[in-house]
Amino acid sequence: SDYGVAGQPGVEHRVDDHSASFSPDGRTIIFERFFSTLRRGVDTHPVSKRAVLLVMRADGSHKRVLRHVGATFERDATFSSDGRSIVFIRDGRIYLMRRDGSGAHPVGRGFREHACPRFSPDGTKISFWRGTTKSGAYFVMNADGSAVRRISGEHRFAWGCPFWFPDGTRLVIAKEFKLYVTSVDGTRIQRITDDKDGTLYRPSVSPDGRWIACDGWHRRTGHGIIVMRTDGTGMRRITTAANEIENDAAPSWSPDGRRIVFSGYRSRFRGAGVYVVQRDGSGLRRLSNFLR
């Protein structure tokens, strides 16, 4: 071109870590690492090129990539309740694999985009979101991919994974920035937050079934990780960084209910990293992606 090398847009290579989740024994965390590029003057947002799954110890040490030849995007991974299996998304479809990353195989069928798969407490069912770039809904199916049934109406995008209560009969979901509790068959649904509470998404339930952690904006305290009772009362923000609006939290509880793992962009670090914090907001630590 007439511009030559000096006139070509600069390319920024980005690395971001998201969607961390504890293993049932609390010793391991699995998360996704996104690699993207941003051409200054050309792209308005980073363009994702690849995503891989990693596991690490709960203190952030001994990171290891679960590599699968031929896969481009692998994300949204969580353990089964016995810790022997992992459910995740590969290139828009739901897959299962062993804890060590072997034996990966697809579950279920369908040509629409899938996201946010989660095992039921007894491991017999999987909840997930399915849809397009414009709208979708939450579903539940058997762990072998059979008996798919919808548990919510159509809504815009997946504002959080459908997360199971410990009793296995209910899930918490996010729709249009509000949180709901729904029965596993979708016949009974109750809204637990409304517009006056702010914009809330990506909820998860504590192991004892008494608390919900989510990301969002609370009308009194601002952006951050928010904890509330399962009926929507007693909301409090537990993270206090000035740039909390940059969070991409997807918070997940440790098995003992004392810690919450989440991801976000904070402080002096360039990319999103995985963090762990105590339920009361103390002891915040960054566990991954220390690139400046």
mmCIF file of C-alpha atoms in Angstrom:
data_model
loop_
_atom_site.group_PDB
_atom_site.id
_atom_site.type_symbol
_atom_site.label_atom_id
_atom_site.label_comp_id
_atom_site.label_asym_id
_atom_site.label_seq_id
_atom_site.Cartn_x
_atom_site.Cartn_y
_atom_site.Cartn_z
ATOM 1 C CA SER A 1 0.000 0.000 0.000
ATOM 2 C CA ASP A 2 0.976 3.671 -0.250
ATOM 3 C CA TYR A 3 1.332 3.844 3.542
ATOM 4 C CA GLY A 4 4.145 1.296 3.795
ATOM 5 C CA VAL A 5 5.225 -0.406 6.978
ATOM 6 C CA ALA A 6 5.206 2.776 9.059
ATOM 7 C CA GLY A 7 1.565 3.423 8.219
ATOM 8 C CA GLN A 8 0.263 -0.016 9.168
ATOM 9 C CA PRO A 9 -1.799 -0.215 12.361
ATOM 10 C CA GLY A 10 -0.063 -1.484 15.478
ATOM 11 C CA VAL A 11 -1.217 -4.846 16.789
ATOM 12 C CA GLU A 12 -1.632 -5.408 20.509
ATOM 13 C CA HIS A 13 -1.557 -9.039 21.642
ATOM 14 C CA ARG A 14 -3.679 -9.699 24.706
ATOM 15 C CA VAL A 15 -3.891 -12.529 27.235
ATOM 16 C CA ASP A 16 -6.894 -12.718 29.592
ATOM 17 C CA ASP A 17 -7.927 -15.332 32.161
ATOM 18 C CA HIS A 18 -11.609 -15.950 32.922
ATOM 19 C CA SER A 19 -14.229 -18.323 34.378
ATOM 20 C CA ALA A 20 -12.338 -19.933 37.235
ATOM 21 C CA SER A 21 -13.908 -22.733 39.279
ATOM 22 C CA PHE A 22 -12.830 -24.889 42.239
ATOM 23 C CA SER A 23 -12.631 -28.673 42.193
ATOM 24 C CA PRO A 24 -14.838 -30.461 44.780
ATOM 25 C CA ASP A 25 -11.857 -31.070 47.073
ATOM 26 C CA GLY A 26 -10.841 -27.387 46.893
ATOM 27 C CA ARG A 27 -7.281 -28.197 45.843
ATOM 28 C CA THR A 28 -7.526 -27.359 42.144
ATOM 29 C CA ILE A 29 -8.855 -24.439 40.084
ATOM 30 C CA ILE A 30 -9.697 -24.718 36.405
ATOM 31 C CA PHE A 31 -9.935 -21.608 34.233
ATOM 32 C CA GLU A 32 -9.780 -20.420 30.630
ATOM 33 C CA ARG A 33 -7.080 -18.322 28.967
ATOM 34 C CA PHE A 34 -8.072 -16.193 25.974
ATOM 35 C CA PHE A 35 -5.547 -14.990 23.395
ATOM 36 C CA SER A 36 -6.714 -12.031 21.308
ATOM 37 C CA THR A 37 -5.422 -9.200 19.147
ATOM 38 C CA LEU A 38 -6.382 -5.556 18.849
ATOM 39 C CA ARG A 39 -5.356 -3.648 15.724
ATOM 40 C CA ARG A 40 -5.213 -0.030 16.731
ATOM 41 C CA GLY A 41 -7.209 2.107 14.362
ATOM 42 C CA VAL A 42 -8.999 -0.935 12.911
ATOM 43 C CA ASP A 43 -10.658 -3.042 15.636
ATOM 44 C CA THR A 44 -13.063 -1.478 18.114
ATOM 45 C CA HIS A 45 -12.718 -4.468 20.489
ATOM 46 C CA PRO A 46 -10.156 -7.239 20.957
ATOM 47 C CA VAL A 47 -10.610 -10.087 18.474
ATOM 48 C CA SER A 48 -10.409 -13.530 20.098
ATOM 49 C CA LYS A 49 -8.039 -15.927 18.331
ATOM 50 C CA ARG A 50 -7.824 -18.903 20.679
ATOM 51 C CA ALA A 51 -8.843 -20.073 24.141
ATOM 52 C CA VAL A 52 -7.356 -22.930 26.179
ATOM 53 C CA LEU A 53 -8.148 -24.513 29.542
ATOM 54 C CA LEU A 54 -5.659 -24.570 32.399
ATOM 55 C CA VAL A 55 -5.624 -26.138 35.852
ATOM 56 C CA MET A 56 -3.607 -24.928 38.823
ATOM 57 C CA ARG A 57 -3.406 -25.520 42.526
ATOM 58 C CA ALA A 58 -5.657 -23.391 44.717
ATOM 59 C CA ASP A 59 -2.676 -21.197 45.647
ATOM 60 C CA GLY A 60 -1.971 -20.408 41.979
ATOM 61 C CA SER A 61 1.022 -22.718 41.578
ATOM 62 C CA HIS A 62 1.702 -25.585 39.147
ATOM 63 C CA LYS A 63 -0.297 -24.303 36.187
ATOM 64 C CA ARG A 64 -0.857 -26.806 33.384
ATOM 65 C CA VAL A 65 -2.628 -26.518 30.033
ATOM 66 C CA LEU A 66 -5.181 -29.190 29.083
ATOM 67 C CA ARG A 67 -4.326 -29.355 25.396
ATOM 68 C CA HIS A 68 -6.596 -30.808 22.720
ATOM 69 C CA VAL A 69 -5.309 -30.915 19.160
ATOM 70 C CA GLY A 70 -7.622 -29.204 16.674
ATOM 71 C CA ALA A 71 -9.662 -27.228 19.224
ATOM 72 C CA THR A 72 -9.766 -23.448 18.759
ATOM 73 C CA PHE A 73 -11.869 -22.203 21.684
ATOM 74 C CA GLU A 74 -12.275 -24.170 24.919
ATOM 75 C CA ARG A 75 -13.905 -22.397 27.861
ATOM 76 C CA ASP A 76 -16.586 -22.421 30.624
ATOM 77 C CA ALA A 77 -15.132 -25.480 32.381
ATOM 78 C CA THR A 78 -16.285 -26.887 35.741
ATOM 79 C CA PHE A 79 -15.840 -30.149 37.640
ATOM 80 C CA SER A 80 -18.432 -32.791 38.370
ATOM 81 C CA SER A 81 -19.388 -33.232 42.035
ATOM 82 C CA ASP A 82 -17.127 -36.300 42.366
ATOM 83 C CA GLY A 83 -14.225 -34.454 40.718
ATOM 84 C CA ARG A 84 -13.648 -37.162 38.121
ATOM 85 C CA SER A 85 -15.122 -35.338 35.092
ATOM 86 C CA ILE A 86 -15.038 -31.848 33.595
ATOM 87 C CA VAL A 87 -17.771 -30.308 31.471
ATOM 88 C CA PHE A 88 -16.762 -27.488 29.133
ATOM 89 C CA ILE A 89 -17.448 -25.723 25.846
ATOM 90 C CA ARG A 90 -15.401 -26.498 22.751
ATOM 91 C CA ASP A 91 -16.081 -24.328 19.723
ATOM 92 C CA GLY A 92 -19.677 -23.688 20.777
ATOM 93 C CA ARG A 93 -20.614 -27.248 21.801
ATOM 94 C CA ILE A 94 -20.764 -29.016 25.168
ATOM 95 C CA TYR A 95 -18.018 -31.572 25.844
ATOM 96 C CA LEU A 96 -17.076 -33.912 28.686
ATOM 97 C CA MET A 97 -13.581 -35.112 29.583
ATOM 98 C CA ARG A 98 -11.727 -36.796 32.407
ATOM 99 C CA ARG A 99 -10.046 -34.731 35.108
ATOM 100 C CA ASP A 100 -6.657 -35.088 33.397
ATOM 101 C CA GLY A 101 -8.031 -33.764 30.099
ATOM 102 C CA SER A 102 -8.260 -37.121 28.316
ATOM 103 C CA GLY A 103 -11.299 -38.710 26.708
ATOM 104 C CA ALA A 104 -12.934 -35.483 25.516
ATOM 105 C CA HIS A 105 -16.197 -36.124 23.662
ATOM 106 C CA PRO A 106 -19.288 -34.062 22.714
ATOM 107 C CA VAL A 107 -22.558 -34.301 24.627
ATOM 108 C CA GLY A 108 -25.933 -33.528 23.074
ATOM 109 C CA ARG A 109 -26.722 -32.086 19.671
ATOM 110 C CA GLY A 110 -27.784 -28.783 18.159
ATOM 111 C CA PHE A 111 -26.375 -26.122 15.893
ATOM 112 C CA ARG A 112 -26.982 -23.074 18.100
ATOM 113 C CA GLU A 113 -24.268 -21.663 20.340
ATOM 114 C CA HIS A 114 -23.895 -23.298 23.768
ATOM 115 C CA ALA A 115 -22.434 -21.751 26.925
ATOM 116 C CA CYS A 116 -22.153 -22.123 30.696
ATOM 117 C CA PRO A 117 -22.610 -25.886 31.276
ATOM 118 C CA ARG A 118 -22.865 -26.953 34.932
ATOM 119 C CA PHE A 119 -23.292 -30.404 36.498
ATOM 120 C CA SER A 120 -26.144 -30.985 38.932
ATOM 121 C CA PRO A 121 -25.005 -31.909 42.473
ATOM 122 C CA ASP A 122 -25.631 -35.617 41.844
ATOM 123 C CA GLY A 123 -23.914 -35.514 38.439
ATOM 124 C CA THR A 124 -26.898 -36.858 36.508
ATOM 125 C CA LYS A 125 -27.867 -33.599 34.750
ATOM 126 C CA ILE A 126 -26.217 -30.636 33.046
ATOM 127 C CA SER A 127 -27.639 -27.123 32.890
ATOM 128 C CA PHE A 128 -26.572 -24.728 30.122
ATOM 129 C CA TRP A 129 -27.465 -21.762 27.929
ATOM 130 C CA ARG A 130 -28.228 -22.137 24.208
ATOM 131 C CA GLY A 131 -28.993 -19.478 21.654
ATOM 132 C CA THR A 132 -27.681 -17.027 19.079
ATOM 133 C CA THR A 133 -25.958 -13.647 19.252
ATOM 134 C CA LYS A 134 -29.391 -12.023 19.692
ATOM 135 C CA SER A 135 -31.210 -14.236 22.185
ATOM 136 C CA GLY A 136 -31.279 -17.594 23.914
ATOM 137 C CA ALA A 137 -32.586 -19.536 26.893
ATOM 138 C CA TYR A 138 -31.482 -21.801 29.740
ATOM 139 C CA PHE A 139 -31.849 -25.579 29.472
ATOM 140 C CA VAL A 140 -31.344 -28.749 31.504
ATOM 141 C CA MET A 141 -30.497 -32.181 30.071
ATOM 142 C CA ASN A 142 -29.350 -35.565 31.272
ATOM 143 C CA ALA A 143 -25.564 -35.935 31.538
ATOM 144 C CA ASP A 144 -25.562 -38.147 28.416
ATOM 145 C CA GLY A 145 -27.232 -35.382 26.370
ATOM 146 C CA SER A 146 -30.748 -36.820 26.376
ATOM 147 C CA ALA A 147 -34.049 -35.321 27.587
ATOM 148 C CA VAL A 148 -33.260 -31.659 26.854
ATOM 149 C CA ARG A 149 -35.845 -29.255 28.289
ATOM 150 C CA ARG A 150 -35.991 -25.479 28.477
ATOM 151 C CA ILE A 151 -36.284 -23.887 31.929
ATOM 152 C CA SER A 152 -36.539 -20.190 30.947
ATOM 153 C CA GLY A 153 -38.039 -17.986 28.285
ATOM 154 C CA GLU A 154 -35.986 -16.368 25.522
ATOM 155 C CA HIS A 155 -33.788 -13.470 26.639
ATOM 156 C CA ARG A 156 -30.706 -11.568 25.558
ATOM 157 C CA PHE A 157 -27.437 -13.492 25.825
ATOM 158 C CA ALA A 158 -26.210 -15.556 28.789
ATOM 159 C CA TRP A 159 -25.868 -13.136 31.696
ATOM 160 C CA GLY A 160 -24.603 -15.974 33.856
ATOM 161 C CA CYS A 161 -24.567 -19.732 34.028
ATOM 162 C CA PRO A 162 -27.611 -21.501 35.507
ATOM 163 C CA PHE A 163 -26.180 -22.514 38.872
ATOM 164 C CA TRP A 164 -27.544 -25.382 40.965
ATOM 165 C CA PHE A 165 -28.657 -25.260 44.577
ATOM 166 C CA PRO A 166 -27.187 -28.081 46.711
ATOM 167 C CA ASP A 167 -30.543 -29.888 46.843
ATOM 168 C CA GLY A 168 -30.517 -30.327 43.042
ATOM 169 C CA THR A 169 -34.143 -29.192 42.659
ATOM 170 C CA ARG A 170 -33.548 -25.483 41.936
ATOM 171 C CA LEU A 171 -31.208 -23.216 40.007
ATOM 172 C CA VAL A 172 -30.384 -19.514 40.140
ATOM 173 C CA ILE A 173 -30.332 -17.756 36.768
ATOM 174 C CA ALA A 174 -29.821 -14.218 35.453
ATOM 175 C CA LYS A 175 -32.161 -12.594 32.937
ATOM 176 C CA GLU A 176 -31.929 -8.981 31.782
ATOM 177 C CA PHE A 177 -29.694 -8.079 34.780
ATOM 178 C CA LYS A 178 -32.079 -9.555 37.380
ATOM 179 C CA LEU A 179 -31.713 -12.786 39.338
ATOM 180 C CA TYR A 180 -34.327 -15.548 39.520
ATOM 181 C CA VAL A 181 -34.659 -18.898 41.261
ATOM 182 C CA THR A 182 -36.285 -21.571 39.102
ATOM 183 C CA SER A 183 -37.270 -25.190 39.623
ATOM 184 C CA VAL A 184 -35.318 -27.774 37.659
ATOM 185 C CA ASP A 185 -38.277 -28.337 35.343
ATOM 186 C CA GLY A 186 -38.833 -24.599 34.814
ATOM 187 C CA THR A 187 -42.443 -24.672 36.050
ATOM 188 C CA ARG A 188 -41.831 -22.466 39.100
ATOM 189 C CA ILE A 189 -39.746 -19.310 38.872
ATOM 190 C CA GLN A 190 -39.317 -16.500 41.397
ATOM 191 C CA ARG A 191 -37.566 -13.183 40.875
ATOM 192 C CA ILE A 192 -35.322 -12.316 43.848
ATOM 193 C CA THR A 193 -33.933 -8.958 42.643
ATOM 194 C CA ASP A 194 -35.404 -6.079 40.665
ATOM 195 C CA ASP A 195 -34.363 -2.835 38.984
ATOM 196 C CA LYS A 196 -33.922 -0.949 42.253
ATOM 197 C CA ASP A 197 -31.178 -3.422 43.268
ATOM 198 C CA GLY A 198 -29.035 -2.568 40.230
ATOM 199 C CA THR A 199 -27.723 -4.671 37.346
ATOM 200 C CA LEU A 200 -26.697 -8.150 38.491
ATOM 201 C CA TYR A 201 -25.423 -11.177 36.587
ATOM 202 C CA ARG A 202 -23.280 -14.356 36.739
ATOM 203 C CA PRO A 203 -24.713 -15.732 40.010
ATOM 204 C CA SER A 204 -23.477 -18.780 41.924
ATOM 205 C CA VAL A 205 -24.793 -20.491 45.069
ATOM 206 C CA SER A 206 -22.682 -21.276 48.140
ATOM 207 C CA PRO A 207 -22.217 -24.966 49.061
ATOM 208 C CA ASP A 208 -24.581 -24.635 52.043
ATOM 209 C CA GLY A 209 -27.294 -23.088 49.841
ATOM 210 C CA ARG A 210 -27.554 -19.931 51.978
ATOM 211 C CA TRP A 211 -25.728 -17.343 49.857
ATOM 212 C CA ILE A 212 -25.445 -16.126 46.282
ATOM 213 C CA ALA A 213 -22.363 -14.411 44.875
ATOM 214 C CA CYS A 214 -22.601 -12.421 41.649
ATOM 215 C CA ASP A 215 -20.996 -9.668 39.631
ATOM 216 C CA GLY A 216 -22.712 -6.394 38.867
ATOM 217 C CA TRP A 217 -23.574 -2.882 39.916
ATOM 218 C CA HIS A 218 -25.373 -2.263 43.198
ATOM 219 C CA ARG A 219 -27.309 0.991 43.436
ATOM 220 C CA ARG A 220 -25.742 1.947 46.784
ATOM 221 C CA THR A 221 -22.231 0.526 46.631
ATOM 222 C CA GLY A 222 -21.286 0.450 42.928
ATOM 223 C CA HIS A 223 -19.566 -2.193 40.800
ATOM 224 C CA GLY A 224 -17.941 -5.316 42.216
ATOM 225 C CA ILE A 225 -18.465 -8.810 43.531
ATOM 226 C CA ILE A 226 -21.731 -8.842 45.484
ATOM 227 C CA VAL A 227 -22.923 -11.379 48.060
ATOM 228 C CA MET A 228 -26.565 -11.748 49.160
ATOM 229 C CA ARG A 229 -28.896 -14.237 50.781
ATOM 230 C CA THR A 230 -30.687 -16.601 48.429
ATOM 231 C CA ASP A 231 -33.903 -14.589 48.742
ATOM 232 C CA GLY A 232 -32.109 -11.465 47.456
ATOM 233 C CA THR A 233 -31.811 -9.689 50.820
ATOM 234 C CA GLY A 234 -28.680 -8.593 52.681
ATOM 235 C CA MET A 235 -26.732 -7.468 49.613
ATOM 236 C CA ARG A 236 -23.190 -6.260 50.188
ATOM 237 C CA ARG A 237 -20.250 -5.540 47.927
ATOM 238 C CA ILE A 238 -17.128 -7.417 49.027
ATOM 239 C CA THR A 239 -14.538 -6.075 46.547
ATOM 240 C CA THR A 240 -13.552 -2.414 46.599
ATOM 241 C CA ALA A 241 -11.168 -1.613 43.737
ATOM 242 C CA ALA A 242 -11.768 1.728 42.006
ATOM 243 C CA ASN A 243 -12.071 0.066 38.565
ATOM 244 C CA GLU A 244 -14.524 -2.696 39.502
ATOM 245 C CA ILE A 245 -16.527 -1.990 36.334
ATOM 246 C CA GLU A 246 -13.792 -3.937 34.543
ATOM 247 C CA ASN A 247 -14.670 -7.205 36.303
ATOM 248 C CA ASP A 248 -15.665 -10.278 34.337
ATOM 249 C CA ALA A 249 -16.386 -12.143 37.475
ATOM 250 C CA ALA A 250 -18.269 -15.428 37.062
ATOM 251 C CA PRO A 251 -17.662 -16.018 40.786
ATOM 252 C CA SER A 252 -17.417 -19.566 42.116
ATOM 253 C CA TRP A 253 -17.362 -20.785 45.730
ATOM 254 C CA SER A 254 -14.793 -23.027 47.367
ATOM 255 C CA PRO A 255 -16.228 -26.305 48.753
ATOM 256 C CA ASP A 256 -16.033 -25.009 52.329
ATOM 257 C CA GLY A 257 -17.897 -21.808 51.387
ATOM 258 C CA ARG A 258 -15.157 -19.572 52.796
ATOM 259 C CA ARG A 259 -13.584 -18.351 49.546
ATOM 260 C CA ILE A 260 -14.801 -17.012 46.203
ATOM 261 C CA VAL A 261 -12.762 -17.248 43.000
ATOM 262 C CA PHE A 262 -13.428 -14.781 40.182
ATOM 263 C CA SER A 263 -11.691 -13.029 37.283
ATOM 264 C CA GLY A 264 -11.264 -9.417 36.295
ATOM 265 C CA TYR A 265 -9.087 -6.514 35.160
ATOM 266 C CA ARG A 266 -7.596 -4.746 38.125
ATOM 267 C CA SER A 267 -4.759 -2.556 39.326
ATOM 268 C CA ARG A 268 -1.468 -2.419 37.439
ATOM 269 C CA PHE A 269 -1.922 -5.676 35.527
ATOM 270 C CA ARG A 270 -2.701 -5.474 31.815
ATOM 271 C CA GLY A 271 -4.812 -8.579 31.286
ATOM 272 C CA ALA A 272 -7.644 -10.181 33.196
ATOM 273 C CA GLY A 273 -6.503 -12.532 35.927
ATOM 274 C CA VAL A 274 -7.965 -15.041 38.364
ATOM 275 C CA TYR A 275 -8.455 -13.804 41.946
ATOM 276 C CA VAL A 276 -9.532 -15.404 45.204
ATOM 277 C CA VAL A 277 -11.149 -13.552 48.103
ATOM 278 C CA GLN A 278 -12.675 -14.472 51.442
ATOM 279 C CA ARG A 279 -16.478 -14.284 51.659
ATOM 280 C CA ASP A 280 -16.226 -11.117 53.771
ATOM 281 C CA GLY A 281 -13.975 -9.407 51.192
ATOM 282 C CA SER A 282 -10.679 -9.885 53.010
ATOM 283 C CA GLY A 283 -7.557 -11.665 51.765
ATOM 284 C CA LEU A 284 -7.836 -10.729 48.091
ATOM 285 C CA ARG A 285 -5.089 -12.415 46.038
ATOM 286 C CA ARG A 286 -4.284 -12.619 42.344
ATOM 287 C CA LEU A 287 -3.513 -16.174 41.213
ATOM 288 C CA SER A 288 -2.861 -15.934 37.467
ATOM 289 C CA ASN A 289 -1.740 -13.793 34.536
ATOM 290 C CA PHE A 290 0.885 -11.529 36.067
ATOM 291 C CA LEU A 291 1.854 -9.931 32.732
ATOM 292 C CA ARG A 292 2.317 -6.185 33.181
#
